[in-house]
Short mmCIF file of C-alpha atoms in Angstrom, two decimals:
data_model
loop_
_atom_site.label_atom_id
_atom_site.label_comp_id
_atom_site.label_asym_id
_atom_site.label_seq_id
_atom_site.Cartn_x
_atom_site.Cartn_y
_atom_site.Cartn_z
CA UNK A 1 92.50 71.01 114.68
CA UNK A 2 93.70 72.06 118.36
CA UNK A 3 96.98 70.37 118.14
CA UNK A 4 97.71 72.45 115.02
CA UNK A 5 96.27 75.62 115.87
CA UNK A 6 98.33 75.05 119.16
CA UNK A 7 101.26 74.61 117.31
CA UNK A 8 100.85 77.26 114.68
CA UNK A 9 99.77 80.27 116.53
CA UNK A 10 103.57 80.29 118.01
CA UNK A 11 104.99 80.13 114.78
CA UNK A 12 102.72 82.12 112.97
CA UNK A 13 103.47 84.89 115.70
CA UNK A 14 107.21 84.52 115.36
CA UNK A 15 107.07 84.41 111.79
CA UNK A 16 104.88 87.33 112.12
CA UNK A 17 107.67 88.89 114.31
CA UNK A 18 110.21 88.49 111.56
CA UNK A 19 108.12 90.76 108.96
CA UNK A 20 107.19 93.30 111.43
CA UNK A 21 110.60 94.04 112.03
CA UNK A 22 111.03 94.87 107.90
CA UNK A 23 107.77 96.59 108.25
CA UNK A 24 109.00 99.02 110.83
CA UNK A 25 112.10 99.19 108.87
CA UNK A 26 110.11 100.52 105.53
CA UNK A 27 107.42 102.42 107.67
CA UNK A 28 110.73 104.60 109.29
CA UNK A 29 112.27 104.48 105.88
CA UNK A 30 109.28 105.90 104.48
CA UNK A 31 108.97 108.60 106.47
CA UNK A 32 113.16 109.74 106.01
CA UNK A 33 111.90 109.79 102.25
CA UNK A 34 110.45 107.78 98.76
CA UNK A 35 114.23 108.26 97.56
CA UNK A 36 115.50 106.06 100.63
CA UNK A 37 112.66 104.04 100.90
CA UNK A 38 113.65 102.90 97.10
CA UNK A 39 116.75 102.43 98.00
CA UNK A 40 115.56 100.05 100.98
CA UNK A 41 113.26 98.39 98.47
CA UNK A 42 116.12 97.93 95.49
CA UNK A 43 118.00 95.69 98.23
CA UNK A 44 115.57 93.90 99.59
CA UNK A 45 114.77 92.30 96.78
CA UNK A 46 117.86 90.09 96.29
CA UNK A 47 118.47 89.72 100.03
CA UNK A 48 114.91 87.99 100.43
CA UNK A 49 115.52 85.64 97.11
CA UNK A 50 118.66 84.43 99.10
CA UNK A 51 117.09 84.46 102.41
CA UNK A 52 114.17 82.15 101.20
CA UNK A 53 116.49 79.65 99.15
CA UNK A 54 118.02 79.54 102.70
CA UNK A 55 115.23 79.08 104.30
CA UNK A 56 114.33 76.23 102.16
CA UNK A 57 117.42 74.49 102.54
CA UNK A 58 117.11 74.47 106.09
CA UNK A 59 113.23 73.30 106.19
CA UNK A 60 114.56 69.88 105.63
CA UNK A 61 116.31 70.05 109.41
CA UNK A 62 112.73 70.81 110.75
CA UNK A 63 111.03 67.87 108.48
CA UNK A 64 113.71 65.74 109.91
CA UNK A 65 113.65 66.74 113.38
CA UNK A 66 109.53 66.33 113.30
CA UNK A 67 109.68 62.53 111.69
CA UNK A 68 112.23 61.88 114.18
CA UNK A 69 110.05 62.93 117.32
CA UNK A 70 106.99 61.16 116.06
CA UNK A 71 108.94 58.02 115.47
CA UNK A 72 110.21 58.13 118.97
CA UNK A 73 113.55 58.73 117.92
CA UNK A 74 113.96 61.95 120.73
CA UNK A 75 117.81 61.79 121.11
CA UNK A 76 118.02 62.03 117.63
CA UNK A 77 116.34 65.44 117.25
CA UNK A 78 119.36 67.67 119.14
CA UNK A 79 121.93 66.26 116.83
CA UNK A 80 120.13 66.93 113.62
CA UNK A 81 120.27 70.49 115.20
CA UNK A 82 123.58 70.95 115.61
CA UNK A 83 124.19 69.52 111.87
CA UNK A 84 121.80 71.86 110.73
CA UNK A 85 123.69 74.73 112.42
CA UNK A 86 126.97 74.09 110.42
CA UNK A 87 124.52 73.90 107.28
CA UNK A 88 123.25 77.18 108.30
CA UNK A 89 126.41 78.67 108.60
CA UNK A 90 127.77 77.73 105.57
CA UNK A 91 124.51 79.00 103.31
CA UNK A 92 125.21 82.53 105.80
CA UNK A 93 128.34 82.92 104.74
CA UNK A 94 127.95 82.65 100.94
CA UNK A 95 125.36 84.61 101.07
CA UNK A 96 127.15 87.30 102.78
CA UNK A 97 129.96 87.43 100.12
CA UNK A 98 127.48 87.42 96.99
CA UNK A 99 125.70 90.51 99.47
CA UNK A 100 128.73 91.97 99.37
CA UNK A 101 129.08 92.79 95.95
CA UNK A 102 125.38 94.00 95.54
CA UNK A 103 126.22 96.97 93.79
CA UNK A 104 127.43 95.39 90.66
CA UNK A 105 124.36 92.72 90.71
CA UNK A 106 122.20 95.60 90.74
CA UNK A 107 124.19 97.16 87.80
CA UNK A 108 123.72 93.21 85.58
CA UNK A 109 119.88 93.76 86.35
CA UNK A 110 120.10 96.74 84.56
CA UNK A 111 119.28 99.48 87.11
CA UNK A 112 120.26 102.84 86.86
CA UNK A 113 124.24 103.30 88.48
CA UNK A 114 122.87 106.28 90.42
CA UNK A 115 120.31 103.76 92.11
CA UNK A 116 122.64 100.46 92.00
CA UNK A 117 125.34 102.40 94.21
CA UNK A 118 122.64 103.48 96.83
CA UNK A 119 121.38 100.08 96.50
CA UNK A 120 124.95 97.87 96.70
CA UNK A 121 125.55 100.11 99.95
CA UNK A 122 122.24 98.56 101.53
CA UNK A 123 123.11 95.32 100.52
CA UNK A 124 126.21 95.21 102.37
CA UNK A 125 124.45 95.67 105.42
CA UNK A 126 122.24 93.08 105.03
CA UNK A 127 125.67 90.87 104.26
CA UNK A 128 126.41 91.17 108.55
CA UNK A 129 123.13 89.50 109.00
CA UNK A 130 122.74 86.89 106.86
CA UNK A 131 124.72 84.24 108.92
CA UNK A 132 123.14 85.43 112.21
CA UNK A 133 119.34 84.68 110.65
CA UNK A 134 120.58 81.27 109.18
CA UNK A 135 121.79 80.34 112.51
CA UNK A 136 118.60 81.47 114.29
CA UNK A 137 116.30 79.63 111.71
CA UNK A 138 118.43 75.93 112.04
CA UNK A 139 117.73 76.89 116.16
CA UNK A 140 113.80 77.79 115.31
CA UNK A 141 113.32 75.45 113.03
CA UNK A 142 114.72 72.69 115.44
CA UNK A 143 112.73 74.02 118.67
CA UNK A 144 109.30 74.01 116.06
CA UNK A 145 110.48 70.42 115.14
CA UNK A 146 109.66 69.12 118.66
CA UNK A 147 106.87 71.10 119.03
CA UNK A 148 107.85 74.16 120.97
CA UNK A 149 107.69 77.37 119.32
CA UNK A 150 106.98 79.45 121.93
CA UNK A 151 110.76 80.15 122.65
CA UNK A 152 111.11 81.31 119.07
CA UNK A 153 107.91 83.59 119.24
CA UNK A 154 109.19 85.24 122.49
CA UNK A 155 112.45 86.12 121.14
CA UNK A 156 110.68 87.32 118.03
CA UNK A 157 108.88 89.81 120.10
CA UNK A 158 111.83 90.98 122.16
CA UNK A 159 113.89 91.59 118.71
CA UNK A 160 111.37 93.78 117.16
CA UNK A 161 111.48 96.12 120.72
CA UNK A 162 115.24 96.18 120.25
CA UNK A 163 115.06 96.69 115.85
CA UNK A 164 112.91 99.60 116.80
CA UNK A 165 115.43 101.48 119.27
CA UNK A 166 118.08 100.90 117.33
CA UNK A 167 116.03 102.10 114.09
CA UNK A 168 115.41 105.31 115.66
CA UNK A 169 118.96 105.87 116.56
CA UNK A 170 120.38 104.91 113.36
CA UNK A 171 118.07 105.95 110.78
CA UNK A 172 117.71 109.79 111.68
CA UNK A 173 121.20 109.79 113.21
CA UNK A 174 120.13 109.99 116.82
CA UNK A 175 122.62 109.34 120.57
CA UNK A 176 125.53 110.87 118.57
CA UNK A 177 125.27 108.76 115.42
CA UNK A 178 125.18 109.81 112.25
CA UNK A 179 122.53 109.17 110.07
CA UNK A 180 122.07 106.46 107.73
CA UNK A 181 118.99 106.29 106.17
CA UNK A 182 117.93 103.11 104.79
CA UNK A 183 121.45 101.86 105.72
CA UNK A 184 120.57 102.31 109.26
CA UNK A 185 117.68 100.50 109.48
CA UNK A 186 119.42 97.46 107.77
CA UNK A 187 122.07 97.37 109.66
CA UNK A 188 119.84 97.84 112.65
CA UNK A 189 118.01 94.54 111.70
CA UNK A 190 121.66 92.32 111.18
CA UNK A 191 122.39 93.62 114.56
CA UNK A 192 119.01 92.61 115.69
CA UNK A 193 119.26 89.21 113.64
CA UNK A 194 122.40 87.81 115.45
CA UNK A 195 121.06 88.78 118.97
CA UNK A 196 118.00 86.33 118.16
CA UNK A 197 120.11 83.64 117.11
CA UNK A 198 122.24 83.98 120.46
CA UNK A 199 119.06 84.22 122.88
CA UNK A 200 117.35 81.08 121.05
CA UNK A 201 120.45 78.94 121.06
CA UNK A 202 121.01 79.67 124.63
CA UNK A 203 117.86 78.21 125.44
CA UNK A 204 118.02 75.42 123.19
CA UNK A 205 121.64 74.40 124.99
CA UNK A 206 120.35 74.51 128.70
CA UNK A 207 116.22 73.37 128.27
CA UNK A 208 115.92 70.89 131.00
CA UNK A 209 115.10 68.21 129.43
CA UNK A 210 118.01 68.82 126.91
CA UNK A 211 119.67 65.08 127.12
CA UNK A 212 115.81 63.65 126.13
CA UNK A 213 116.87 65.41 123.25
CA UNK A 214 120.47 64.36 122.35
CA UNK A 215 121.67 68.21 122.53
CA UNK A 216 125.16 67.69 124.11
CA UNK A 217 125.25 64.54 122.34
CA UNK A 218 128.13 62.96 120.30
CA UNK A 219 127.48 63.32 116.55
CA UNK A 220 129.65 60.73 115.45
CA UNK A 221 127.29 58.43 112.69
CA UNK A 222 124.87 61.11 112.46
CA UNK A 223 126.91 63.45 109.61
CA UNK A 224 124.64 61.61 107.05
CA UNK A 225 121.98 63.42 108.17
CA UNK A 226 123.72 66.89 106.24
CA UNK A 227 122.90 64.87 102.92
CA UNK A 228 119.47 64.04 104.03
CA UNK A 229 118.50 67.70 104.96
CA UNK A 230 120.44 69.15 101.50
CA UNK A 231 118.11 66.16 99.62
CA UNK A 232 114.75 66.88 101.29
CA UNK A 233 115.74 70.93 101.49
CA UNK A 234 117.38 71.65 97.92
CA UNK A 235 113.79 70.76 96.53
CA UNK A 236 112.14 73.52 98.28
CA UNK A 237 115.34 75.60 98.42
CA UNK A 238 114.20 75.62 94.57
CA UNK A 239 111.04 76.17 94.69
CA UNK A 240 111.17 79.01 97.16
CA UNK A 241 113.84 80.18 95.04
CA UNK A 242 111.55 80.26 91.90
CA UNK A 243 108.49 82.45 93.53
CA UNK A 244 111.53 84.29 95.68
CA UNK A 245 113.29 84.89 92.05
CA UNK A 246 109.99 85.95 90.51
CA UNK A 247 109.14 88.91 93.21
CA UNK A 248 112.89 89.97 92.68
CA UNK A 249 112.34 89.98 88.97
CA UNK A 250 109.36 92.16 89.55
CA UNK A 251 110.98 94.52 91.79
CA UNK A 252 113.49 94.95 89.17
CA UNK A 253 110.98 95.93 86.58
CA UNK A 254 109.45 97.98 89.15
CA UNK A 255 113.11 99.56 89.19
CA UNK A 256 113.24 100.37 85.52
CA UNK A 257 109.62 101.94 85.80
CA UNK A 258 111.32 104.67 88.46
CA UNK A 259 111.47 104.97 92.22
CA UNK A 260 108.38 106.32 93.01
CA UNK A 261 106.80 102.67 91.27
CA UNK A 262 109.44 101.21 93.64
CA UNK A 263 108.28 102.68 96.18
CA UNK A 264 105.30 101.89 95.82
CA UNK A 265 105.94 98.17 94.92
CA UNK A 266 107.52 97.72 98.39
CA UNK A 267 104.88 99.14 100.10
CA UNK A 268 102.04 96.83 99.38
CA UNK A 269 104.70 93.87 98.95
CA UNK A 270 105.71 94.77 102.31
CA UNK A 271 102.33 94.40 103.76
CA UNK A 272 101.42 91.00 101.82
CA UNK A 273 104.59 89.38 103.34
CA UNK A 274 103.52 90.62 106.84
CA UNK A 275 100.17 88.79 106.50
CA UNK A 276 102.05 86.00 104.27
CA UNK A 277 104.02 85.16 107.87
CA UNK A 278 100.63 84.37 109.22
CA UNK A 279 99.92 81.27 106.41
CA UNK A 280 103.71 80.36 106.82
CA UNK A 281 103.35 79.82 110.45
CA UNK A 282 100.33 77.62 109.68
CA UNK A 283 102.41 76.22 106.88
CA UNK A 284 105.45 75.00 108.96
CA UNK A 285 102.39 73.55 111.70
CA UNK A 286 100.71 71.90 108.92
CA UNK A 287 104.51 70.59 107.91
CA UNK A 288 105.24 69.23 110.90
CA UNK A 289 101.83 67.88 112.09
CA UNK A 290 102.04 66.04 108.42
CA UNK A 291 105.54 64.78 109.03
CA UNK A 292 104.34 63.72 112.54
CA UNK A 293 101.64 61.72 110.87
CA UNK A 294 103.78 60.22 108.18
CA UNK A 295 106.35 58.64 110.77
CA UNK A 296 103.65 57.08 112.45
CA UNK A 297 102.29 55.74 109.03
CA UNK A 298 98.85 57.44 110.13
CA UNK A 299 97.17 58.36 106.69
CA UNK A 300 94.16 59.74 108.18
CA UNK A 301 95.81 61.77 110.29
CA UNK A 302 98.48 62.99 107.19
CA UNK A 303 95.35 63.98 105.57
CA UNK A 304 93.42 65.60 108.22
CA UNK A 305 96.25 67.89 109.31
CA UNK A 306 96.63 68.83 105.74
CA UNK A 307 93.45 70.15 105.17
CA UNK A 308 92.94 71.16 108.21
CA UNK A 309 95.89 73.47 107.78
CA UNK A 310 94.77 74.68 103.95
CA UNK A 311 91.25 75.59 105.51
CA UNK A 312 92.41 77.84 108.70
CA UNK A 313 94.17 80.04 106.01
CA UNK A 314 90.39 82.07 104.95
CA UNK A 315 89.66 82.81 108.94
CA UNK A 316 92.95 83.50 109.92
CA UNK A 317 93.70 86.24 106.69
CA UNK A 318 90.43 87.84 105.40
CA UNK A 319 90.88 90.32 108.47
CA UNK A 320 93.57 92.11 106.19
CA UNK A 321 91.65 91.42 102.83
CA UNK A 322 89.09 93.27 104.64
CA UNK A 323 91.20 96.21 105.88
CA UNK A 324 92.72 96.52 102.56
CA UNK A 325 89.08 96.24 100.64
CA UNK A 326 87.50 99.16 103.85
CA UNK A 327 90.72 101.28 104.43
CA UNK A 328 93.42 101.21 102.16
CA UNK A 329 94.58 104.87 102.71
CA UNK A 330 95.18 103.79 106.30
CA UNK A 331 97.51 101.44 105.79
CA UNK A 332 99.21 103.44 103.07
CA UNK A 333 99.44 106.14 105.36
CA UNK A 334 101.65 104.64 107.47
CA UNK A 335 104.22 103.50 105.11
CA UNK A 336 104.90 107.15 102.87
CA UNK A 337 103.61 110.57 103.12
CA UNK A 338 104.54 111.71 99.35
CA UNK A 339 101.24 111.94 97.37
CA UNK A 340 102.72 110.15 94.26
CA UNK A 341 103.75 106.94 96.08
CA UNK A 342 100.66 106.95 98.23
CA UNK A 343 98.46 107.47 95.21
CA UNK A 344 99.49 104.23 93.71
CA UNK A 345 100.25 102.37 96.46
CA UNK A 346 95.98 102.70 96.72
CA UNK A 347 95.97 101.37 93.66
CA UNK A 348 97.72 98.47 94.59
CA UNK A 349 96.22 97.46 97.71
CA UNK A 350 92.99 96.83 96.05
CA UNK A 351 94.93 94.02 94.42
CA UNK A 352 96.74 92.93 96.86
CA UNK A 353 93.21 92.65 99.68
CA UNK A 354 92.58 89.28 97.53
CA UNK A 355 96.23 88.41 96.37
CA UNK A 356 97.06 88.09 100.46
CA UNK A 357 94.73 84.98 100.03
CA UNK A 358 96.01 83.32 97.35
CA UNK A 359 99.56 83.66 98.62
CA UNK A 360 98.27 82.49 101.82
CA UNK A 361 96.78 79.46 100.70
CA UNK A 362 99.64 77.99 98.08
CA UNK A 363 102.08 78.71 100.69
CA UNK A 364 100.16 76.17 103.49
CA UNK A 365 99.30 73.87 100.33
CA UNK A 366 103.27 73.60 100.20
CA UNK A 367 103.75 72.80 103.62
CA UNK A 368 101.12 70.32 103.86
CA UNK A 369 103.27 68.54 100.41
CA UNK A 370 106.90 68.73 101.99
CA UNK A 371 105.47 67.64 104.92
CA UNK A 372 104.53 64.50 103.43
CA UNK A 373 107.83 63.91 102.40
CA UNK A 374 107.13 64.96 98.26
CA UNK A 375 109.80 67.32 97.07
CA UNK A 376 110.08 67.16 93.46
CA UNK A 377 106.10 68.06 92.10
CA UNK A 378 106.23 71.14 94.38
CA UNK A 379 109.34 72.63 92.76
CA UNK A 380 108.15 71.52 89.00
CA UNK A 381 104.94 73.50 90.11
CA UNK A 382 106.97 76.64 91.36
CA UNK A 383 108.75 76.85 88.23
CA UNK A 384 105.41 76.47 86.14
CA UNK A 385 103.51 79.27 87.81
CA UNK A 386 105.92 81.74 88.95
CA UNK A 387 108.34 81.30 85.65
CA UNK A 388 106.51 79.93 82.64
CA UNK A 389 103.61 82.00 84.16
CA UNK A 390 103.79 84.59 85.96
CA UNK A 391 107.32 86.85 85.18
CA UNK A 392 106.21 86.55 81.54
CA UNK A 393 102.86 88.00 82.53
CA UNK A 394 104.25 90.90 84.71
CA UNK A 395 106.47 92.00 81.70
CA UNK A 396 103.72 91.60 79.39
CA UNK A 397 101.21 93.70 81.78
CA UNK A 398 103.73 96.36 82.79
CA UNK A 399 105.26 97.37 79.34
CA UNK A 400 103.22 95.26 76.64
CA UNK A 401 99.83 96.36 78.55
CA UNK A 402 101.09 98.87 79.54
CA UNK A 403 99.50 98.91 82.94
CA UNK A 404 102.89 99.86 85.00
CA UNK A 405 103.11 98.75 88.40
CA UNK A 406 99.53 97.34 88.52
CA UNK A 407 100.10 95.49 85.82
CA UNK A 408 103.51 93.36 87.91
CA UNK A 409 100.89 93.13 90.78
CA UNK A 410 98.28 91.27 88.66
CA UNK A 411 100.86 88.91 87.59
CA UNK A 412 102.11 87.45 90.36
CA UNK A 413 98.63 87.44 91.92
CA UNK A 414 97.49 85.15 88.79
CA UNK A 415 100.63 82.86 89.35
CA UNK A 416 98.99 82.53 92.82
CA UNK A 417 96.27 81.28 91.65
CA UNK A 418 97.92 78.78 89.36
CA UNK A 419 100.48 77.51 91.94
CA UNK A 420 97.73 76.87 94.60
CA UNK A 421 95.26 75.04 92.28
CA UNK A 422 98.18 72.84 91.34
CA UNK A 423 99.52 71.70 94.70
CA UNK A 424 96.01 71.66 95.97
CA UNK A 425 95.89 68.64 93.55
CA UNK A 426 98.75 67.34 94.37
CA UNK A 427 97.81 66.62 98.02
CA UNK A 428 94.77 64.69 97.22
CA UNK A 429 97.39 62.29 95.32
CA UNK A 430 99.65 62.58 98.02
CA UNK A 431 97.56 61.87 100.48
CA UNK A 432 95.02 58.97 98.74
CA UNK A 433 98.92 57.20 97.72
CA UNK A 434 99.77 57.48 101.47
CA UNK A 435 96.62 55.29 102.44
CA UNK A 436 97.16 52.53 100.09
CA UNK A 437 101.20 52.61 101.16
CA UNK A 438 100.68 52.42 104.79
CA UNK A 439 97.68 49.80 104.42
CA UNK A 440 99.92 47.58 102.73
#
């Protein structure tokens, strides 16, 4: 349990780091108005679905770059890096272009012009970021791979100082500048984005013990390594994609239901991923403590860290269950001062005090699976819960039911609970298979 606590506290701080920095984006939003905050919320929506199928692909560099330290293969690790960073570019750059364009995407999901026009202009900011965060994941993921995360979580920190300076300039037009709104605090963040990605690579290329790790290294007979990462990351990059597609899917029926349920949406969506970063820094720990274990062909240990991992997700989160069950107005307060979108952004914090659990635990559950080196039963369970599951449900609850924007919260919350039942099963087969392989 110490090695992975050591381990994930880094990560979970720097993944932390990354959702603070949208937090302070839709807490100053907020406050410039519900009308910009929806158009903040519109965007983010289809910039996170590609950010996470990004993410995803690139997990398979970190798997990689873990099996390859615990097999003793160090001077392999830096090269699958530098792969990775080409990878990364490449996913940052398409995603930029489709970005781009986010005003017609927004039109084809069926939102009003008035709203897809504020919305496409928001996306395009995003677009100048999305290589920059690629980058800086490949470099996190990497540092995480060989067990030092600390870099990233310092960097982390030092971004969400700068976000915030240049969210006050840009937001209410401040030093000069005009302002921008929502499109300020974006492009504030892509700004902030590709100044991580150049202070972690920087460290990365001059760590002193950077020849252990084969980072200056030829890469000549390595390029197979792309395929590898694309075959163990295009799994998850799909099944990140499906829950990723289904909270875009809701935000887009929280579109047609008007920007104050929009608003609203964000707001306690915002909050669950801020907690959410917690379980996915113990879910990249539990990842790489698993892979660790599997190169060594130590199933006690592949077992051990996986549940180990699964059960620090109740201590570690049911501080904000709490908060939200005690004193949901106080975090609301913070995000909006317009009565209608605080009034049922209450509503939906009561939901979202146990949902933050659920999320919590299916995310680690997934870890602990890709970690073991099982990509396809995750991504068949992703689609299940979040698609045959849960997106029916939210449509059904929000128009059928007609519950509104409760009714979307409910339904991803039960597809939650679905998903982590599921791959809660599927480690115990996971893991029993692993003893009988590596006994034999």
């Amino acid at each position: 349990m110490r090695r992975t606590v050591a381990l994930a506290l880094p990560v979970m701080l720097a993944r932390a780091g990354l959702v603070v920095m949208i937090t302070v984006d839709t807490v100053m939003v907020g406050q410039a108005g519900g009308e910009e905050l929806a158009h903040y919320a519109i965007a983010f929506a289809p910039q996170m679905l590609l950010l996470s199928v990004g993410f995803g692909l690139l997990i398979g560099a970190t798997v990689l770059t873990a099996q390859a330290d615990g097999a003793g293969r160090q001077g392999l690790c830096g090269r699958i890096w530098r792969l990775a960073l080409m990878l990364a570019a490449a996913i940052g750059l398409v995603d930029a272009l489709i970005l781009a364009h986010g005003e017609g995407l927004l039109l084809l999901l069926g939102q009003e012009p008035v709203l897809a026009a504020a919305g496409g202009k928001v996306l395009l900011m995003w677009a100048i970021g999305m290589p920059g965060i690629m980058l800086y994941v490949a470099t996190a993921g990497f540092l995480e791979g060989v067990s030092r995360p600390r870099p990233g979580m310092i960097v982390t920190i030092l971004a969400n100082v700068a976000n915030a300076g240049l969210n006050w300039l840009m937001i209410g037009g401040h030093g000069g500048l005009p302002a921008m709104g929502a499109e300020g605090a974006v492009l504030a963040t892509s700004i902030t984005r590709w100044l991580m990605f150049l202070a972690l690579a920087a460290y990365a290329l001059t760590m002193r013990d950077h020849a252990r790790f084969g980072i200056w290294a030829p890469l000549k007979g390595t390029f197979g390594q792309i395929g590898a990462m694309i075959r163990l990351g295009a799994p998850l990059a799909l099944s990140v994609g499906f829950e990723a597609a289904a909270f875009m899917a809701a935000a887009t029926f929280a579109g047609w239901l008007g920007e104050t349920s929009l608003a609203a949406y964000q707001i306690a969506l915002n909050f669950n991923a801020l907690i959410y970063m917690l379980a996915l820094g113990l879910a990249t720990a539990t990842a790489v403590r698993v892979a660790n274990a599997h190169g060594r062909r130590d199933a006690v240990g592949l077992a051990r860290a996986g549940w180990v991992g699964a059960g620090l997700v109740f201590p570690s989160m049911i501080g904000a269950t709490l908060i939200l069950t005690l004193a949901p107005g106080w975090v609301v307060g913070f995000y909006s001062d317009e009565a209608d979108v605080r009034a049922l952004a209450l509503q939906l914090m009561t939901i979202t005090a146990w949902f933050i659990l659920a999320d919590g635990a299916q995310g680690v559950l997934t870890g602990a699976v890709r970690g073991a080196a099982d990509a396809v039963m995750p991504t068949l369970i992703a689609g299940l819960s979040f698609w045959l599951v849960g997106v029916p449900l939210c449509y059904a609850l929000a128009f059928t039911a007609g519950w509104g924007t409760v009714g979307l919260i409910w339904g991803l919350f039960v597809s939650l609970i679905v998903a982590m039942c599921l791959l809660a099963l599927r480690f115990h087969i996971v893991s029993r298979r692993a003893t009988l392989a590596f006994a034999a």
